[in-house]
């Protein structure tokens, strides 16, 4: 018994957590990431890689259904908790207790069916050959690692269904007149380093996105205001968070960690903002001097001046993914030095520009473009609530 307790303590101390942010709960998600780092827990890349599911905010409707499906994909032992405010530490303590509860985990294992069995029951499929890829277990966070991308809408329209209800590719004429495989692939809303609540449904011709549409899934009530438009420090922290997400998708984990460190320093009222600015300047110098990063990001999702003006986009999104990364860093430095004034940008503008920006790209490049545009999904939902 003593040996089992030691093994449980060892496993809980190295848990992998999949963090889901409901639009409007950015501050809670950041607090969760800070507490995970203090505990030595790691962020999971997919449900198959996760021990703990942490929901930041109060999801509703379609987002709640997706989160329930993701929860079904977590292997045991597993824990699910919600964080809806400052009680982040208490929520993670509860997750640790759930993981260490041997009787509770045994009961959970007895009462849950495998995802394959559930799909067979739903679709009436008795073929024993159906399998599902639950994501990458290797921990590689390069730009070509998408985690588990099929967390969006599972309605595949008139597509043929294979064993266990898995959608099969259909055929269509490509741009060169040849027949191509066509597959409908949803990205989000539960995906690491991905905008909260965003679902991007892509139509793939082969391995290239030929068409896409976007949707934002939310939570109960109106998303919380950030006050980002008021306080330069919060705008700087938000910019650092966007930089961290983009660098993580690009596979620059060390640089992403440095960006999060600056973000957390900015959010600490007792910290030296001048020190944060110096650290951010060093990160900007490292990013701009890297030829490998420039080679990876150049030419992806370009938006020229005419597109930016006609769509009412903020001026710092023009150019390609590399240009936008440099612009985010420059904006964060300027905000820390109180040299910039926030602007009230229409959140719909960036969201509407996404389908055109990702057209013709492979999925890995799509994730880089989305991270570089960093759409304000909470602002979109607040506008919809205001119009209702």
mmCIF file of C-alpha atoms in Angstrom:
data_model
loop_
_atom_site.group_PDB
_atom_site.id
_atom_site.type_symbol
_atom_site.label_atom_id
_atom_site.label_comp_id
_atom_site.label_asym_id
_atom_site.label_seq_id
_atom_site.Cartn_x
_atom_site.Cartn_y
_atom_site.Cartn_z
ATOM 1 C CA UNK A 1 0.000 0.000 0.000
ATOM 2 C CA UNK A 2 2.836 2.388 0.821
ATOM 3 C CA UNK A 3 4.453 1.740 -2.548
ATOM 4 C CA UNK A 4 1.190 2.489 -4.361
ATOM 5 C CA UNK A 5 0.813 5.778 -2.493
ATOM 6 C CA UNK A 6 4.338 6.787 -3.471
ATOM 7 C CA UNK A 7 3.678 5.977 -7.120
ATOM 8 C CA UNK A 8 0.416 7.965 -7.043
ATOM 9 C CA UNK A 9 2.189 10.958 -5.502
ATOM 10 C CA UNK A 10 4.919 10.697 -8.140
ATOM 11 C CA UNK A 11 2.344 10.596 -10.973
ATOM 12 C CA UNK A 12 0.245 13.458 -9.578
ATOM 13 C CA UNK A 13 3.331 15.620 -9.245
ATOM 14 C CA UNK A 14 3.957 15.227 -12.991
ATOM 15 C CA UNK A 15 0.418 15.487 -14.301
ATOM 16 C CA UNK A 16 -0.363 16.757 -17.792
ATOM 17 C CA UNK A 17 -3.228 19.246 -17.988
ATOM 18 C CA UNK A 18 -5.359 20.166 -20.986
ATOM 19 C CA UNK A 19 -6.538 23.757 -20.438
ATOM 20 C CA UNK A 20 -9.725 24.963 -22.146
ATOM 21 C CA UNK A 21 -10.417 28.703 -22.177
ATOM 22 C CA UNK A 22 -13.965 29.993 -22.563
ATOM 23 C CA UNK A 23 -14.011 33.349 -24.406
ATOM 24 C CA UNK A 24 -13.751 36.162 -21.861
ATOM 25 C CA UNK A 25 -11.819 34.133 -19.279
ATOM 26 C CA UNK A 26 -8.310 35.015 -20.425
ATOM 27 C CA UNK A 27 -7.139 36.133 -16.973
ATOM 28 C CA UNK A 28 -8.238 32.826 -15.429
ATOM 29 C CA UNK A 29 -6.427 30.830 -18.104
ATOM 30 C CA UNK A 30 -3.241 32.799 -17.458
ATOM 31 C CA UNK A 31 -3.581 32.183 -13.705
ATOM 32 C CA UNK A 32 -4.021 28.453 -14.370
ATOM 33 C CA UNK A 33 -0.870 28.373 -16.511
ATOM 34 C CA UNK A 34 1.052 30.134 -13.740
ATOM 35 C CA UNK A 35 -0.142 27.640 -11.125
ATOM 36 C CA UNK A 36 0.653 24.684 -13.403
ATOM 37 C CA UNK A 37 4.224 25.946 -13.727
ATOM 38 C CA UNK A 38 4.555 26.318 -9.941
ATOM 39 C CA UNK A 39 3.392 22.723 -9.419
ATOM 40 C CA UNK A 40 5.643 21.299 -12.103
ATOM 41 C CA UNK A 41 2.651 20.111 -14.128
ATOM 42 C CA UNK A 42 2.931 20.188 -17.894
ATOM 43 C CA UNK A 43 0.512 21.299 -20.588
ATOM 44 C CA UNK A 44 -1.027 18.444 -22.579
ATOM 45 C CA UNK A 45 -0.972 18.501 -26.374
ATOM 46 C CA UNK A 46 -4.156 16.468 -26.840
ATOM 47 C CA UNK A 47 -6.808 14.600 -24.799
ATOM 48 C CA UNK A 48 -4.801 11.383 -25.133
ATOM 49 C CA UNK A 49 -1.834 13.165 -23.526
ATOM 50 C CA UNK A 50 -3.858 14.593 -20.617
ATOM 51 C CA UNK A 51 -4.488 13.505 -17.050
ATOM 52 C CA UNK A 52 -6.459 16.626 -16.100
ATOM 53 C CA UNK A 53 -9.032 18.685 -17.985
ATOM 54 C CA UNK A 54 -9.257 22.256 -16.685
ATOM 55 C CA UNK A 55 -12.104 24.431 -17.977
ATOM 56 C CA UNK A 56 -11.521 28.160 -17.482
ATOM 57 C CA UNK A 57 -14.948 29.794 -17.406
ATOM 58 C CA UNK A 58 -18.516 28.601 -17.811
ATOM 59 C CA UNK A 59 -19.095 27.000 -21.228
ATOM 60 C CA UNK A 60 -22.542 26.692 -22.714
ATOM 61 C CA UNK A 61 -24.225 25.237 -25.781
ATOM 62 C CA UNK A 62 -21.912 23.945 -28.477
ATOM 63 C CA UNK A 63 -18.720 24.613 -26.522
ATOM 64 C CA UNK A 64 -19.982 22.616 -23.534
ATOM 65 C CA UNK A 65 -20.827 19.692 -25.831
ATOM 66 C CA UNK A 66 -17.363 19.747 -27.388
ATOM 67 C CA UNK A 67 -15.709 19.824 -23.966
ATOM 68 C CA UNK A 68 -17.808 16.811 -22.907
ATOM 69 C CA UNK A 69 -16.604 14.917 -25.993
ATOM 70 C CA UNK A 70 -13.018 15.844 -25.215
ATOM 71 C CA UNK A 71 -13.485 14.638 -21.639
ATOM 72 C CA UNK A 72 -14.625 11.256 -22.982
ATOM 73 C CA UNK A 73 -11.284 10.957 -24.812
ATOM 74 C CA UNK A 74 -9.113 11.366 -21.708
ATOM 75 C CA UNK A 75 -7.625 8.046 -20.560
ATOM 76 C CA UNK A 76 -7.804 7.116 -16.914
ATOM 77 C CA UNK A 77 -6.842 7.990 -14.297
ATOM 78 C CA UNK A 78 -8.259 11.381 -15.083
ATOM 79 C CA UNK A 79 -9.711 14.482 -13.391
ATOM 80 C CA UNK A 80 -11.933 17.344 -14.529
ATOM 81 C CA UNK A 81 -12.255 20.681 -12.748
ATOM 82 C CA UNK A 82 -13.552 24.145 -13.515
ATOM 83 C CA UNK A 83 -11.862 27.451 -12.668
ATOM 84 C CA UNK A 84 -14.098 30.504 -12.674
ATOM 85 C CA UNK A 85 -12.184 33.127 -10.757
ATOM 86 C CA UNK A 86 -9.324 33.548 -8.331
ATOM 87 C CA UNK A 87 -9.762 30.077 -6.798
ATOM 88 C CA UNK A 88 -7.380 28.539 -9.333
ATOM 89 C CA UNK A 89 -5.164 26.895 -6.714
ATOM 90 C CA UNK A 90 -8.187 25.290 -5.060
ATOM 91 C CA UNK A 91 -9.356 23.911 -8.409
ATOM 92 C CA UNK A 92 -5.971 22.321 -9.102
ATOM 93 C CA UNK A 93 -5.857 20.934 -5.562
ATOM 94 C CA UNK A 94 -9.216 19.301 -6.284
ATOM 95 C CA UNK A 95 -7.810 17.821 -9.512
ATOM 96 C CA UNK A 96 -4.869 16.351 -7.584
ATOM 97 C CA UNK A 97 -7.247 14.783 -5.061
ATOM 98 C CA UNK A 98 -9.351 13.284 -7.860
ATOM 99 C CA UNK A 99 -6.252 11.723 -9.442
ATOM 100 C CA UNK A 100 -5.158 10.266 -6.097
ATOM 101 C CA UNK A 101 -8.628 8.867 -5.301
ATOM 102 C CA UNK A 102 -8.144 5.164 -6.123
ATOM 103 C CA UNK A 103 -11.760 4.180 -5.447
ATOM 104 C CA UNK A 104 -13.113 7.094 -7.468
ATOM 105 C CA UNK A 105 -10.859 6.274 -10.424
ATOM 106 C CA UNK A 106 -11.866 2.612 -10.293
ATOM 107 C CA UNK A 107 -15.536 3.600 -10.294
ATOM 108 C CA UNK A 108 -14.946 5.960 -13.241
ATOM 109 C CA UNK A 109 -13.249 3.153 -15.191
ATOM 110 C CA UNK A 110 -16.144 0.756 -14.539
ATOM 111 C CA UNK A 111 -18.809 3.175 -15.741
ATOM 112 C CA UNK A 112 -17.210 4.536 -18.883
ATOM 113 C CA UNK A 113 -17.164 2.900 -22.287
ATOM 114 C CA UNK A 114 -14.370 3.288 -24.802
ATOM 115 C CA UNK A 115 -14.813 6.015 -27.457
ATOM 116 C CA UNK A 116 -14.780 3.311 -30.164
ATOM 117 C CA UNK A 117 -17.653 1.463 -28.476
ATOM 118 C CA UNK A 118 -19.640 4.678 -28.061
ATOM 119 C CA UNK A 119 -19.284 5.526 -31.749
ATOM 120 C CA UNK A 120 -20.266 1.997 -32.771
ATOM 121 C CA UNK A 121 -23.370 2.180 -30.610
ATOM 122 C CA UNK A 122 -24.255 5.566 -32.083
ATOM 123 C CA UNK A 123 -23.792 4.585 -35.727
ATOM 124 C CA UNK A 124 -24.790 0.915 -35.464
ATOM 125 C CA UNK A 125 -21.418 -0.213 -36.845
ATOM 126 C CA UNK A 126 -20.246 -3.697 -35.912
ATOM 127 C CA UNK A 127 -16.971 -3.622 -37.861
ATOM 128 C CA UNK A 128 -14.165 -4.368 -35.428
ATOM 129 C CA UNK A 129 -11.542 -2.719 -37.601
ATOM 130 C CA UNK A 130 -12.419 0.923 -36.918
ATOM 131 C CA UNK A 131 -9.721 2.834 -35.102
ATOM 132 C CA UNK A 132 -9.268 6.464 -34.175
ATOM 133 C CA UNK A 133 -6.038 8.416 -33.921
ATOM 134 C CA UNK A 134 -6.212 10.212 -30.581
ATOM 135 C CA UNK A 135 -3.302 12.520 -31.162
ATOM 136 C CA UNK A 136 0.471 12.586 -30.856
ATOM 137 C CA UNK A 137 2.043 11.076 -27.734
ATOM 138 C CA UNK A 138 5.594 12.142 -28.489
ATOM 139 C CA UNK A 139 5.387 15.639 -27.031
ATOM 140 C CA UNK A 140 6.650 17.312 -30.236
ATOM 141 C CA UNK A 141 5.324 20.851 -30.501
ATOM 142 C CA UNK A 142 6.631 21.692 -33.932
ATOM 143 C CA UNK A 143 4.539 23.619 -36.411
ATOM 144 C CA UNK A 144 3.421 20.365 -38.011
ATOM 145 C CA UNK A 145 1.998 18.926 -34.774
ATOM 146 C CA UNK A 146 -1.689 19.754 -34.598
ATOM 147 C CA UNK A 147 -2.585 17.798 -31.481
ATOM 148 C CA UNK A 148 -6.115 16.441 -31.754
ATOM 149 C CA UNK A 149 -7.789 18.584 -34.384
ATOM 150 C CA UNK A 150 -11.199 16.923 -34.548
ATOM 151 C CA UNK A 151 -12.856 18.683 -31.591
ATOM 152 C CA UNK A 152 -15.244 20.842 -33.576
ATOM 153 C CA UNK A 153 -18.560 20.121 -35.167
ATOM 154 C CA UNK A 154 -18.986 16.416 -35.956
ATOM 155 C CA UNK A 155 -21.701 16.978 -38.550
ATOM 156 C CA UNK A 156 -20.113 15.940 -41.830
ATOM 157 C CA UNK A 157 -23.150 16.582 -44.023
ATOM 158 C CA UNK A 158 -23.485 14.107 -46.862
ATOM 159 C CA UNK A 159 -19.986 12.645 -46.512
ATOM 160 C CA UNK A 160 -19.608 8.871 -46.587
ATOM 161 C CA UNK A 161 -18.979 7.335 -43.207
ATOM 162 C CA UNK A 162 -16.451 4.590 -42.575
ATOM 163 C CA UNK A 163 -16.057 2.198 -39.647
ATOM 164 C CA UNK A 164 -16.992 3.671 -36.247
ATOM 165 C CA UNK A 165 -18.552 6.726 -37.895
ATOM 166 C CA UNK A 166 -15.276 8.215 -39.146
ATOM 167 C CA UNK A 167 -15.812 10.510 -42.143
ATOM 168 C CA UNK A 168 -14.256 9.391 -45.421
ATOM 169 C CA UNK A 169 -12.812 11.694 -48.065
ATOM 170 C CA UNK A 170 -14.932 12.439 -51.120
ATOM 171 C CA UNK A 171 -13.782 13.589 -54.553
ATOM 172 C CA UNK A 172 -13.842 16.996 -56.259
ATOM 173 C CA UNK A 173 -12.086 18.811 -59.073
ATOM 174 C CA UNK A 174 -8.934 20.620 -58.010
ATOM 175 C CA UNK A 175 -7.532 23.884 -59.345
ATOM 176 C CA UNK A 176 -5.603 22.031 -62.065
ATOM 177 C CA UNK A 177 -8.691 20.164 -63.265
ATOM 178 C CA UNK A 178 -7.654 16.848 -61.718
ATOM 179 C CA UNK A 179 -9.800 14.999 -59.196
ATOM 180 C CA UNK A 180 -8.659 15.516 -55.600
ATOM 181 C CA UNK A 181 -9.655 13.950 -52.307
ATOM 182 C CA UNK A 182 -11.854 16.318 -50.317
ATOM 183 C CA UNK A 183 -12.047 16.137 -46.541
ATOM 184 C CA UNK A 184 -13.814 18.435 -44.081
ATOM 185 C CA UNK A 185 -11.524 19.040 -41.092
ATOM 186 C CA UNK A 186 -12.504 21.192 -38.076
ATOM 187 C CA UNK A 187 -9.750 22.908 -36.095
ATOM 188 C CA UNK A 188 -10.643 23.869 -32.536
ATOM 189 C CA UNK A 189 -12.151 24.886 -30.262
ATOM 190 C CA UNK A 190 -10.095 22.676 -27.901
ATOM 191 C CA UNK A 191 -6.558 22.972 -29.174
ATOM 192 C CA UNK A 192 -3.339 24.130 -27.472
ATOM 193 C CA UNK A 193 -2.248 27.685 -28.310
ATOM 194 C CA UNK A 194 -5.546 28.356 -30.090
ATOM 195 C CA UNK A 195 -7.981 31.299 -29.719
ATOM 196 C CA UNK A 196 -10.681 30.621 -27.127
ATOM 197 C CA UNK A 197 -13.875 29.167 -28.582
ATOM 198 C CA UNK A 198 -12.747 29.455 -32.211
ATOM 199 C CA UNK A 199 -13.778 26.755 -34.686
ATOM 200 C CA UNK A 200 -12.260 26.851 -38.171
ATOM 201 C CA UNK A 201 -13.840 24.357 -40.554
ATOM 202 C CA UNK A 202 -11.547 23.729 -43.483
ATOM 203 C CA UNK A 203 -12.272 21.970 -46.756
ATOM 204 C CA UNK A 204 -9.088 20.135 -47.716
ATOM 205 C CA UNK A 205 -8.209 19.306 -51.316
ATOM 206 C CA UNK A 206 -5.519 16.751 -50.681
ATOM 207 C CA UNK A 207 -3.445 18.360 -47.918
ATOM 208 C CA UNK A 208 -4.279 21.997 -48.775
ATOM 209 C CA UNK A 209 -7.125 24.161 -47.427
ATOM 210 C CA UNK A 210 -9.294 25.136 -50.383
ATOM 211 C CA UNK A 211 -12.058 26.832 -48.378
ATOM 212 C CA UNK A 212 -12.756 27.633 -44.744
ATOM 213 C CA UNK A 213 -15.388 29.139 -42.478
ATOM 214 C CA UNK A 214 -15.157 30.284 -38.874
ATOM 215 C CA UNK A 215 -17.429 30.251 -35.830
ATOM 216 C CA UNK A 216 -16.995 31.295 -32.208
ATOM 217 C CA UNK A 217 -18.496 29.163 -29.424
ATOM 218 C CA UNK A 218 -19.010 30.844 -26.075
ATOM 219 C CA UNK A 219 -20.256 30.437 -22.541
ATOM 220 C CA UNK A 220 -23.033 31.513 -20.236
ATOM 221 C CA UNK A 221 -23.856 35.203 -20.392
ATOM 222 C CA UNK A 222 -21.711 37.963 -21.823
ATOM 223 C CA UNK A 223 -17.940 37.357 -21.920
ATOM 224 C CA UNK A 224 -15.987 39.258 -19.304
ATOM 225 C CA UNK A 225 -14.386 42.537 -20.436
ATOM 226 C CA UNK A 226 -10.610 42.513 -20.374
ATOM 227 C CA UNK A 227 -10.091 46.208 -19.618
ATOM 228 C CA UNK A 228 -7.264 45.800 -22.124
ATOM 229 C CA UNK A 229 -8.384 48.946 -23.913
ATOM 230 C CA UNK A 230 -7.800 50.926 -20.698
ATOM 231 C CA UNK A 231 -4.543 49.731 -19.135
ATOM 232 C CA UNK A 232 -1.328 49.639 -21.206
ATOM 233 C CA UNK A 233 0.130 46.951 -18.921
ATOM 234 C CA UNK A 234 -2.749 44.577 -19.702
ATOM 235 C CA UNK A 235 -2.410 45.294 -23.409
ATOM 236 C CA UNK A 236 1.310 44.507 -23.146
ATOM 237 C CA UNK A 237 0.555 41.259 -21.302
ATOM 238 C CA UNK A 238 -1.996 40.280 -23.960
ATOM 239 C CA UNK A 239 0.563 40.964 -26.701
ATOM 240 C CA UNK A 240 3.174 38.844 -24.882
ATOM 241 C CA UNK A 241 0.613 36.050 -24.575
ATOM 242 C CA UNK A 242 -0.023 36.207 -28.322
ATOM 243 C CA UNK A 243 3.723 36.076 -28.988
ATOM 244 C CA UNK A 244 4.033 33.029 -26.710
ATOM 245 C CA UNK A 245 1.234 31.194 -28.535
ATOM 246 C CA UNK A 246 2.739 31.881 -31.967
ATOM 247 C CA UNK A 247 6.245 30.849 -30.896
ATOM 248 C CA UNK A 248 4.898 27.655 -29.313
ATOM 249 C CA UNK A 249 3.072 26.704 -32.528
ATOM 250 C CA UNK A 250 6.298 27.414 -34.446
ATOM 251 C CA UNK A 251 8.164 24.983 -32.175
ATOM 252 C CA UNK A 252 10.191 27.655 -30.339
ATOM 253 C CA UNK A 253 9.320 26.425 -26.855
ATOM 254 C CA UNK A 254 12.165 28.187 -25.037
ATOM 255 C CA UNK A 255 11.279 31.537 -26.588
ATOM 256 C CA UNK A 256 7.576 30.937 -25.867
ATOM 257 C CA UNK A 257 8.449 30.315 -22.216
ATOM 258 C CA UNK A 258 10.429 33.567 -22.166
ATOM 259 C CA UNK A 259 7.405 35.450 -23.552
ATOM 260 C CA UNK A 260 5.149 33.963 -20.877
ATOM 261 C CA UNK A 261 7.695 34.925 -18.226
ATOM 262 C CA UNK A 262 7.522 38.543 -19.384
ATOM 263 C CA UNK A 263 3.708 38.349 -19.491
ATOM 264 C CA UNK A 264 3.600 37.155 -15.886
ATOM 265 C CA UNK A 265 6.107 39.815 -14.837
ATOM 266 C CA UNK A 266 3.939 42.526 -16.405
ATOM 267 C CA UNK A 267 0.843 41.228 -14.607
ATOM 268 C CA UNK A 268 2.653 41.311 -11.246
ATOM 269 C CA UNK A 269 1.894 44.720 -9.734
ATOM 270 C CA UNK A 270 5.005 44.556 -7.560
ATOM 271 C CA UNK A 271 7.366 43.745 -10.461
ATOM 272 C CA UNK A 272 9.731 46.162 -12.166
ATOM 273 C CA UNK A 273 8.223 47.106 -15.546
ATOM 274 C CA UNK A 274 11.599 48.347 -16.752
ATOM 275 C CA UNK A 275 13.015 44.875 -16.179
ATOM 276 C CA UNK A 276 10.124 43.381 -18.147
ATOM 277 C CA UNK A 277 10.803 45.787 -21.012
ATOM 278 C CA UNK A 278 14.480 44.791 -21.062
ATOM 279 C CA UNK A 279 13.613 41.091 -21.178
ATOM 280 C CA UNK A 280 11.151 41.746 -23.972
ATOM 281 C CA UNK A 281 13.744 43.679 -25.936
ATOM 282 C CA UNK A 282 16.144 40.741 -25.663
ATOM 283 C CA UNK A 283 13.421 38.402 -26.914
ATOM 284 C CA UNK A 284 12.627 40.725 -29.813
ATOM 285 C CA UNK A 285 16.303 40.846 -30.764
ATOM 286 C CA UNK A 286 16.506 37.061 -30.671
ATOM 287 C CA UNK A 287 13.404 36.673 -32.849
ATOM 288 C CA UNK A 288 14.391 39.257 -35.457
ATOM 289 C CA UNK A 289 17.946 37.858 -35.793
ATOM 290 C CA UNK A 290 16.844 34.254 -36.324
ATOM 291 C CA UNK A 291 17.151 33.199 -39.973
ATOM 292 C CA UNK A 292 15.525 29.830 -39.284
ATOM 293 C CA UNK A 293 12.419 31.473 -37.808
ATOM 294 C CA UNK A 294 12.279 33.940 -40.675
ATOM 295 C CA UNK A 295 12.520 31.068 -43.173
ATOM 296 C CA UNK A 296 9.680 29.205 -41.399
ATOM 297 C CA UNK A 297 7.271 32.145 -41.188
ATOM 298 C CA UNK A 298 7.983 34.205 -44.307
ATOM 299 C CA UNK A 299 5.278 34.285 -46.984
ATOM 300 C CA UNK A 300 2.537 32.701 -44.838
ATOM 301 C CA UNK A 301 -0.879 34.389 -44.788
ATOM 302 C CA UNK A 302 0.179 37.704 -46.353
ATOM 303 C CA UNK A 303 -2.196 40.679 -46.003
ATOM 304 C CA UNK A 304 -1.264 43.705 -48.108
ATOM 305 C CA UNK A 305 -2.125 47.357 -47.476
ATOM 306 C CA UNK A 306 -5.195 47.304 -49.724
ATOM 307 C CA UNK A 307 -6.710 44.342 -47.836
ATOM 308 C CA UNK A 308 -5.945 45.925 -44.462
ATOM 309 C CA UNK A 309 -7.590 49.233 -45.459
ATOM 310 C CA UNK A 310 -10.626 47.712 -47.196
ATOM 311 C CA UNK A 311 -11.405 45.347 -44.302
ATOM 312 C CA UNK A 312 -10.702 47.853 -41.527
ATOM 313 C CA UNK A 313 -7.964 45.689 -40.018
ATOM 314 C CA UNK A 314 -5.399 47.041 -37.532
ATOM 315 C CA UNK A 315 -2.282 48.208 -39.349
ATOM 316 C CA UNK A 316 0.032 45.853 -37.446
ATOM 317 C CA UNK A 317 -1.508 42.739 -39.071
ATOM 318 C CA UNK A 318 -0.292 43.630 -42.546
ATOM 319 C CA UNK A 319 2.475 41.527 -44.020
ATOM 320 C CA UNK A 320 3.057 37.833 -43.365
ATOM 321 C CA UNK A 321 3.271 35.780 -40.166
ATOM 322 C CA UNK A 322 6.849 36.906 -39.454
ATOM 323 C CA UNK A 323 5.868 40.569 -39.868
ATOM 324 C CA UNK A 324 2.985 40.124 -37.458
ATOM 325 C CA UNK A 325 5.200 38.408 -34.880
ATOM 326 C CA UNK A 326 7.673 41.290 -34.967
ATOM 327 C CA UNK A 327 4.768 43.766 -34.773
ATOM 328 C CA UNK A 328 3.335 42.044 -31.682
ATOM 329 C CA UNK A 329 6.702 42.268 -29.956
ATOM 330 C CA UNK A 330 7.104 45.919 -30.921
ATOM 331 C CA UNK A 331 3.599 46.717 -29.659
ATOM 332 C CA UNK A 332 4.271 44.989 -26.320
ATOM 333 C CA UNK A 333 7.498 46.970 -25.842
ATOM 334 C CA UNK A 334 5.721 50.213 -26.713
ATOM 335 C CA UNK A 335 2.873 49.500 -24.296
ATOM 336 C CA UNK A 336 5.325 48.775 -21.484
ATOM 337 C CA UNK A 337 6.978 52.115 -22.115
ATOM 338 C CA UNK A 338 3.553 53.793 -22.400
ATOM 339 C CA UNK A 339 4.439 54.916 -25.928
ATOM 340 C CA UNK A 340 1.335 53.410 -27.542
ATOM 341 C CA UNK A 341 -2.362 54.102 -27.221
ATOM 342 C CA UNK A 342 -4.826 51.248 -27.599
ATOM 343 C CA UNK A 343 -7.329 51.412 -30.423
ATOM 344 C CA UNK A 344 -10.881 50.109 -30.619
ATOM 345 C CA UNK A 345 -10.568 47.612 -33.472
ATOM 346 C CA UNK A 346 -13.649 45.801 -34.746
ATOM 347 C CA UNK A 347 -13.092 42.171 -33.640
ATOM 348 C CA UNK A 348 -15.159 40.947 -36.601
ATOM 349 C CA UNK A 349 -12.605 42.349 -39.051
ATOM 350 C CA UNK A 350 -9.830 39.939 -38.077
ATOM 351 C CA UNK A 351 -12.263 37.016 -37.853
ATOM 352 C CA UNK A 352 -13.628 37.738 -41.340
ATOM 353 C CA UNK A 353 -10.096 37.902 -42.764
ATOM 354 C CA UNK A 354 -9.172 34.417 -41.515
ATOM 355 C CA UNK A 355 -10.698 32.274 -44.307
ATOM 356 C CA UNK A 356 -8.912 34.226 -47.034
ATOM 357 C CA UNK A 357 -5.630 34.276 -45.109
ATOM 358 C CA UNK A 358 -5.513 30.476 -44.670
ATOM 359 C CA UNK A 359 -6.690 29.533 -48.168
ATOM 360 C CA UNK A 360 -4.119 27.472 -50.056
ATOM 361 C CA UNK A 361 -2.125 26.520 -46.936
ATOM 362 C CA UNK A 362 -1.400 23.212 -45.244
ATOM 363 C CA UNK A 363 -2.769 22.656 -41.736
ATOM 364 C CA UNK A 364 0.536 23.406 -40.001
ATOM 365 C CA UNK A 365 0.741 26.764 -41.760
ATOM 366 C CA UNK A 366 -2.928 27.452 -40.938
ATOM 367 C CA UNK A 367 -2.166 27.236 -37.231
ATOM 368 C CA UNK A 368 0.696 29.700 -37.610
ATOM 369 C CA UNK A 369 -1.506 32.185 -39.488
ATOM 370 C CA UNK A 370 -4.320 31.954 -36.911
ATOM 371 C CA UNK A 371 -1.848 32.473 -34.045
ATOM 372 C CA UNK A 372 -0.336 35.507 -35.805
ATOM 373 C CA UNK A 373 -3.742 37.167 -36.297
ATOM 374 C CA UNK A 374 -4.725 36.398 -32.668
ATOM 375 C CA UNK A 375 -8.480 37.089 -33.105
ATOM 376 C CA UNK A 376 -10.377 38.561 -30.147
ATOM 377 C CA UNK A 377 -13.122 35.935 -29.821
ATOM 378 C CA UNK A 378 -14.433 37.434 -26.581
ATOM 379 C CA UNK A 379 -14.862 40.782 -28.342
ATOM 380 C CA UNK A 380 -16.820 39.063 -31.124
ATOM 381 C CA UNK A 381 -19.237 37.505 -28.639
ATOM 382 C CA UNK A 382 -19.650 40.794 -26.749
ATOM 383 C CA UNK A 383 -20.611 42.503 -30.017
ATOM 384 C CA UNK A 384 -23.149 39.752 -30.709
ATOM 385 C CA UNK A 385 -24.640 40.130 -27.214
ATOM 386 C CA UNK A 386 -24.864 43.901 -27.716
ATOM 387 C CA UNK A 387 -26.682 43.475 -31.034
ATOM 388 C CA UNK A 388 -29.128 40.915 -29.645
#
